[in-house]
Coordinates of C-alpha atoms in Angstrom, one line a residue:
Chain C
K786 CA 0.4 -2.5 20.6
A787 CA -1.3 0.6 19.1
G788 CA -1.5 0.7 15.1
V789 CA -0.9 3.4 13.1
T790 CA -2.9 6.3 13.8
Q791 CA -4.4 8.9 11.3
T792 CA -5.9 11.9 12.2
P793 CA -8.4 13.3 11.1
R794 CA -10.5 10.8 9.6
Y795 CA -12.8 13.2 7.5
L796 CA -11.6 16.2 5.8
I797 CA -13.6 18.5 3.6
K798 CA -12.0 21.8 2.2
T799 CA -12.6 23.8 -0.8
R800 CA -10.7 25.2 -3.7
G801 CA -7.3 27.0 -3.0
Q802 CA -7.3 26.0 1.2
Q803 CA -4.6 24.0 2.3
V804 CA -4.6 21.0 4.7
T805 CA -2.1 19.3 7.0
L806 CA -3.2 15.5 8.1
S807 CA -0.8 13.9 10.7
C808 CA 0.3 10.3 11.5
S809 CA 1.1 8.6 14.2
P810 CA 3.5 5.2 13.5
I811 CA 3.3 2.2 15.4
S812 CA 5.5 2.8 18.3
G813 CA 9.6 1.9 17.6
H814 CA 8.6 2.7 13.8
R815 CA 11.1 5.2 12.8
S816 CA 9.9 5.1 9.1
V817 CA 6.7 6.7 7.9
S818 CA 5.5 6.6 4.2
W819 CA 2.3 8.6 2.4
Y820 CA 0.2 7.3 0.1
Q821 CA -3.2 8.8 -1.9
Q822 CA -5.7 6.5 -3.0
T823 CA -8.2 7.4 -5.5
P824 CA -10.5 5.4 -7.6
G825 CA -8.8 6.3 -10.5
Q826 CA -5.2 6.1 -9.7
G827 CA -5.6 3.4 -7.0
L828 CA -2.4 3.6 -4.4
Q829 CA 0.5 6.4 -5.4
F830 CA 3.2 6.6 -3.6
L831 CA 4.1 10.3 -2.2
F832 CA 6.9 10.3 -0.3
E833 CA 9.1 8.0 2.7
Y834 CA 10.5 9.6 6.0
F835 CA 13.0 8.3 8.1
S836 CA 14.3 10.4 11.2
E837 CA 13.4 13.8 10.3
T838 CA 14.7 13.1 6.4
Q839 CA 12.7 12.5 3.5
R840 CA 14.4 9.3 2.2
N841 CA 12.3 8.8 -1.2
K842 CA 9.5 11.0 -3.0
G843 CA 7.0 10.0 -5.4
N844 CA 5.7 12.1 -8.6
F845 CA 3.6 14.3 -7.3
P846 CA 3.9 18.2 -7.3
G847 CA 5.3 20.8 -5.1
R848 CA 2.0 21.1 -3.6
F849 CA 2.2 18.1 -1.5
S850 CA 5.0 18.5 1.3
G851 CA 5.6 16.4 4.3
R852 CA 7.7 16.2 7.6
Q853 CA 8.5 14.1 10.6
F854 CA 9.2 14.9 14.3
S855 CA 11.8 13.7 16.4
N856 CA 9.1 11.4 18.0
S857 CA 8.6 9.5 14.9
R858 CA 5.4 11.5 14.0
S859 CA 4.6 12.6 10.7
E860 CA 2.5 15.2 8.7
M861 CA 1.7 15.7 5.1
N862 CA 0.8 19.1 3.7
V863 CA -0.9 19.7 0.7
S864 CA -1.2 23.7 -0.6
T865 CA -3.4 25.3 -2.9
L866 CA -6.0 22.4 -3.0
E867 CA -7.4 21.1 -6.6
L868 CA -10.6 19.3 -6.6
G869 CA -8.3 16.4 -8.1
D870 CA -6.8 16.1 -4.4
S871 CA -9.8 14.6 -2.9
A872 CA -8.7 11.1 -1.8
L873 CA -8.0 8.8 0.4
Y874 CA -4.8 9.3 2.2
L875 CA -2.9 6.6 3.6
C876 CA 0.3 6.4 5.9
A877 CA 2.6 3.7 6.6
S878 CA 5.0 2.8 9.3
S879 CA 7.8 0.7 9.4
W880 CA 10.9 0.1 11.4
G881 CA 13.0 1.6 8.9
Q882 CA 15.8 -0.9 8.8
G883 CA 15.4 -3.6 6.4
I884 CA 15.2 -7.5 7.2
M885 CA 17.6 -9.3 4.9
S886 CA 16.5 -12.4 3.0
V887 CA 18.2 -15.8 2.2
Y888 CA 18.2 -13.8 -1.3
G889 CA 20.5 -11.2 0.2
L890 CA 17.7 -8.9 -0.3
R891 CA 16.4 -6.1 2.0
W892 CA 12.4 -5.8 2.9
E893 CA 10.4 -5.2 5.2
K894 CA 6.3 -5.2 6.5
L895 CA 4.8 -2.0 6.1
F896 CA 1.8 -1.1 8.7
F897 CA -1.1 0.9 7.2
G898 CA -3.3 3.2 9.2
S899 CA -7.1 3.5 8.1
G900 CA -6.1 6.3 6.2
T901 CA -7.7 10.3 5.7
Q902 CA -10.5 11.2 3.6
L903 CA -9.8 14.5 2.0
S904 CA -12.9 15.8 0.0
V905 CA -12.2 19.0 -1.8
L906 CA -15.4 21.0 -3.1
Chain W
Q1261 CA 0.6 2.1 -19.9
K1262 CA 0.8 1.4 -15.9
E1263 CA 4.5 -0.6 -14.7
V1264 CA 1.6 -3.0 -12.8
E1265 CA -1.6 -3.7 -13.8
Q1266 CA -4.7 -5.5 -12.0
D1267 CA -8.3 -6.5 -13.3
P1268 CA -10.1 -4.4 -11.1
G1269 CA -13.4 -6.7 -11.2
P1270 CA -15.9 -6.5 -9.6
L1271 CA -15.4 -10.5 -8.7
S1272 CA -18.7 -12.0 -7.4
V1273 CA -18.3 -15.7 -6.1
P1274 CA -20.2 -18.4 -3.9
E1275 CA -19.1 -19.3 -0.7
G1276 CA -16.4 -22.3 -0.6
A1277 CA -15.4 -21.6 -4.6
I1278 CA -11.5 -21.3 -5.5
V1279 CA -10.9 -17.5 -6.0
S1280 CA -8.0 -16.3 -8.6
L1281 CA -6.6 -13.1 -8.4
N1282 CA -3.9 -12.0 -10.8
C1283 CA -1.3 -9.3 -11.8
T1284 CA 0.7 -8.7 -14.5
Y1285 CA 3.9 -6.1 -14.5
S1286 CA 6.0 -4.6 -17.1
N1287 CA 9.1 -3.5 -14.9
S1288 CA 11.9 -6.1 -14.8
A1289 CA 13.7 -4.8 -11.5
F1290 CA 10.8 -5.5 -9.3
Q1291 CA 12.1 -8.2 -7.0
Y1292 CA 9.4 -8.2 -3.9
F1293 CA 5.9 -9.6 -5.1
M1294 CA 3.1 -8.4 -2.0
W1295 CA -0.6 -9.3 -1.6
Y1296 CA -2.6 -7.1 0.9
R1297 CA -5.8 -7.1 2.1
Q1298 CA -8.4 -3.9 2.3
Y1299 CA -11.6 -3.8 4.0
S1300 CA -14.0 -1.1 3.6
R1301 CA -12.7 2.3 5.4
K1302 CA -9.5 0.8 6.3
G1303 CA -6.1 0.8 5.2
P1304 CA -5.0 -2.4 3.4
E1305 CA -3.3 -4.9 5.4
L1306 CA -0.2 -7.6 4.2
L1307 CA -1.5 -10.7 3.5
M1308 CA 1.4 -12.6 1.6
Y1309 CA 4.5 -11.4 0.2
T1310 CA 7.8 -13.4 -1.4
Y1311 CA 10.7 -12.8 -3.3
S1312 CA 11.1 -15.6 -5.6
S1313 CA 9.3 -17.7 -8.5
G1314 CA 7.0 -20.4 -7.8
N1315 CA 4.4 -20.6 -5.0
K1316 CA 4.5 -19.8 -0.9
E1317 CA 1.0 -21.3 1.0
D1318 CA -0.2 -19.7 3.9
G1319 CA -3.1 -21.4 5.1
R1320 CA -5.9 -21.2 2.7
F1321 CA -4.0 -18.6 0.6
T1322 CA -1.4 -19.7 -2.0
A1323 CA 0.6 -16.7 -3.8
Q1324 CA 2.2 -17.6 -7.4
V1325 CA 5.3 -15.7 -8.9
D1326 CA 6.6 -16.0 -12.3
K1327 CA 8.9 -13.5 -13.3
S1328 CA 9.7 -15.1 -16.5
S1329 CA 6.0 -14.2 -17.9
K1330 CA 5.8 -11.1 -15.2
Y1331 CA 3.1 -12.5 -13.8
I1332 CA 1.5 -12.8 -10.3
S1333 CA -1.2 -14.8 -8.8
L1334 CA -3.1 -15.3 -5.3
F1335 CA -5.6 -17.9 -4.9
I1336 CA -8.1 -18.4 -2.3
R1337 CA -9.3 -21.8 -1.2
D1338 CA -12.4 -22.3 0.7
S1339 CA -13.5 -19.1 0.2
Q1340 CA -15.4 -17.2 3.2
P1341 CA -18.0 -14.2 3.2
S1342 CA -15.2 -12.6 5.7
D1343 CA -13.1 -12.8 2.4
S1344 CA -14.8 -10.0 0.8
A1345 CA -12.4 -7.1 0.8
T1346 CA -10.2 -5.3 -2.2
Y1347 CA -7.5 -7.4 -2.6
L1348 CA -4.6 -5.5 -4.1
C1349 CA -1.1 -6.4 -5.7
A1350 CA 2.0 -4.7 -4.7
M1351 CA 5.6 -4.7 -6.1
K1352 CA 9.0 -3.2 -4.9
T1353 CA 12.7 -3.2 -6.7
N1354 CA 15.6 -3.5 -4.7
A1355 CA 16.6 0.1 -6.1
G1356 CA 16.4 3.3 -3.6
G1357 CA 19.0 1.9 -1.0
T1358 CA 17.8 2.3 2.4
S1359 CA 14.4 3.0 1.1
Y1360 CA 11.8 0.7 2.3
G1361 CA 8.6 2.3 2.1
K1362 CA 7.9 2.7 -2.0
L1363 CA 5.4 0.0 -3.6
T1364 CA 4.0 -0.1 -6.4
F1365 CA 0.4 -1.3 -6.6
G1366 CA -2.3 -2.7 -8.8
Q1367 CA -5.7 -1.2 -8.8
G1368 CA -6.9 -3.6 -6.8
T1369 CA -9.4 -6.0 -7.2
I1370 CA -12.9 -6.2 -5.5
L1371 CA -13.6 -9.4 -4.2
T1372 CA -17.1 -10.4 -3.1
V1373 CA -18.1 -13.8 -1.3
H1374 CA -21.5 -14.9 -1.1
P1375 CA -23.2 -16.8 1.1

């Protein structure tokens, strides 16, 4: 079974430009979440999509946006790039339904892609 | 102050050593506790997860959660050079309804196991 695929793997942009990153989830997974990873802040949640709808959002400015298509593939877009946007952008996919535990809590495993390394010059 | 604190290390140990990795957290609403391993130029992969206080063992790995102290640990026994990676703790609340994708991560600890 193919894993989560992110393209491109590396990207170099200049300040002020915009960029679009792509994520293809594991077949059958309907939820896609995006994270930003930097040495200073670590992994930070951007947003989550399920069945083409944004289900949750982190604390990032409006320059960061995303969408999900009917085949569950997702894209994220960053407009007006800043130097501080240089980071590894990771997406993770999951079924999106949750698994009930014996404690009555729902949880599910996230499967991460290898990320897109974005450098803003 | 961050919700989840993790010592970034780096940590260097000889092969065969017992490794102890730790995280503390401040948000009492965290209900799920996970450990991820991330190799260089790869995405994180889930190692262990638990919901409750106490210990959970899986092979050479033991995850420990102490909710009263807001402290979680991962122990690696008989460490191997292949265990060299960044280890990330992650946590999730039960809030957000049907949203399962939002995790709060620690900074990650860089571990090197040398032969």
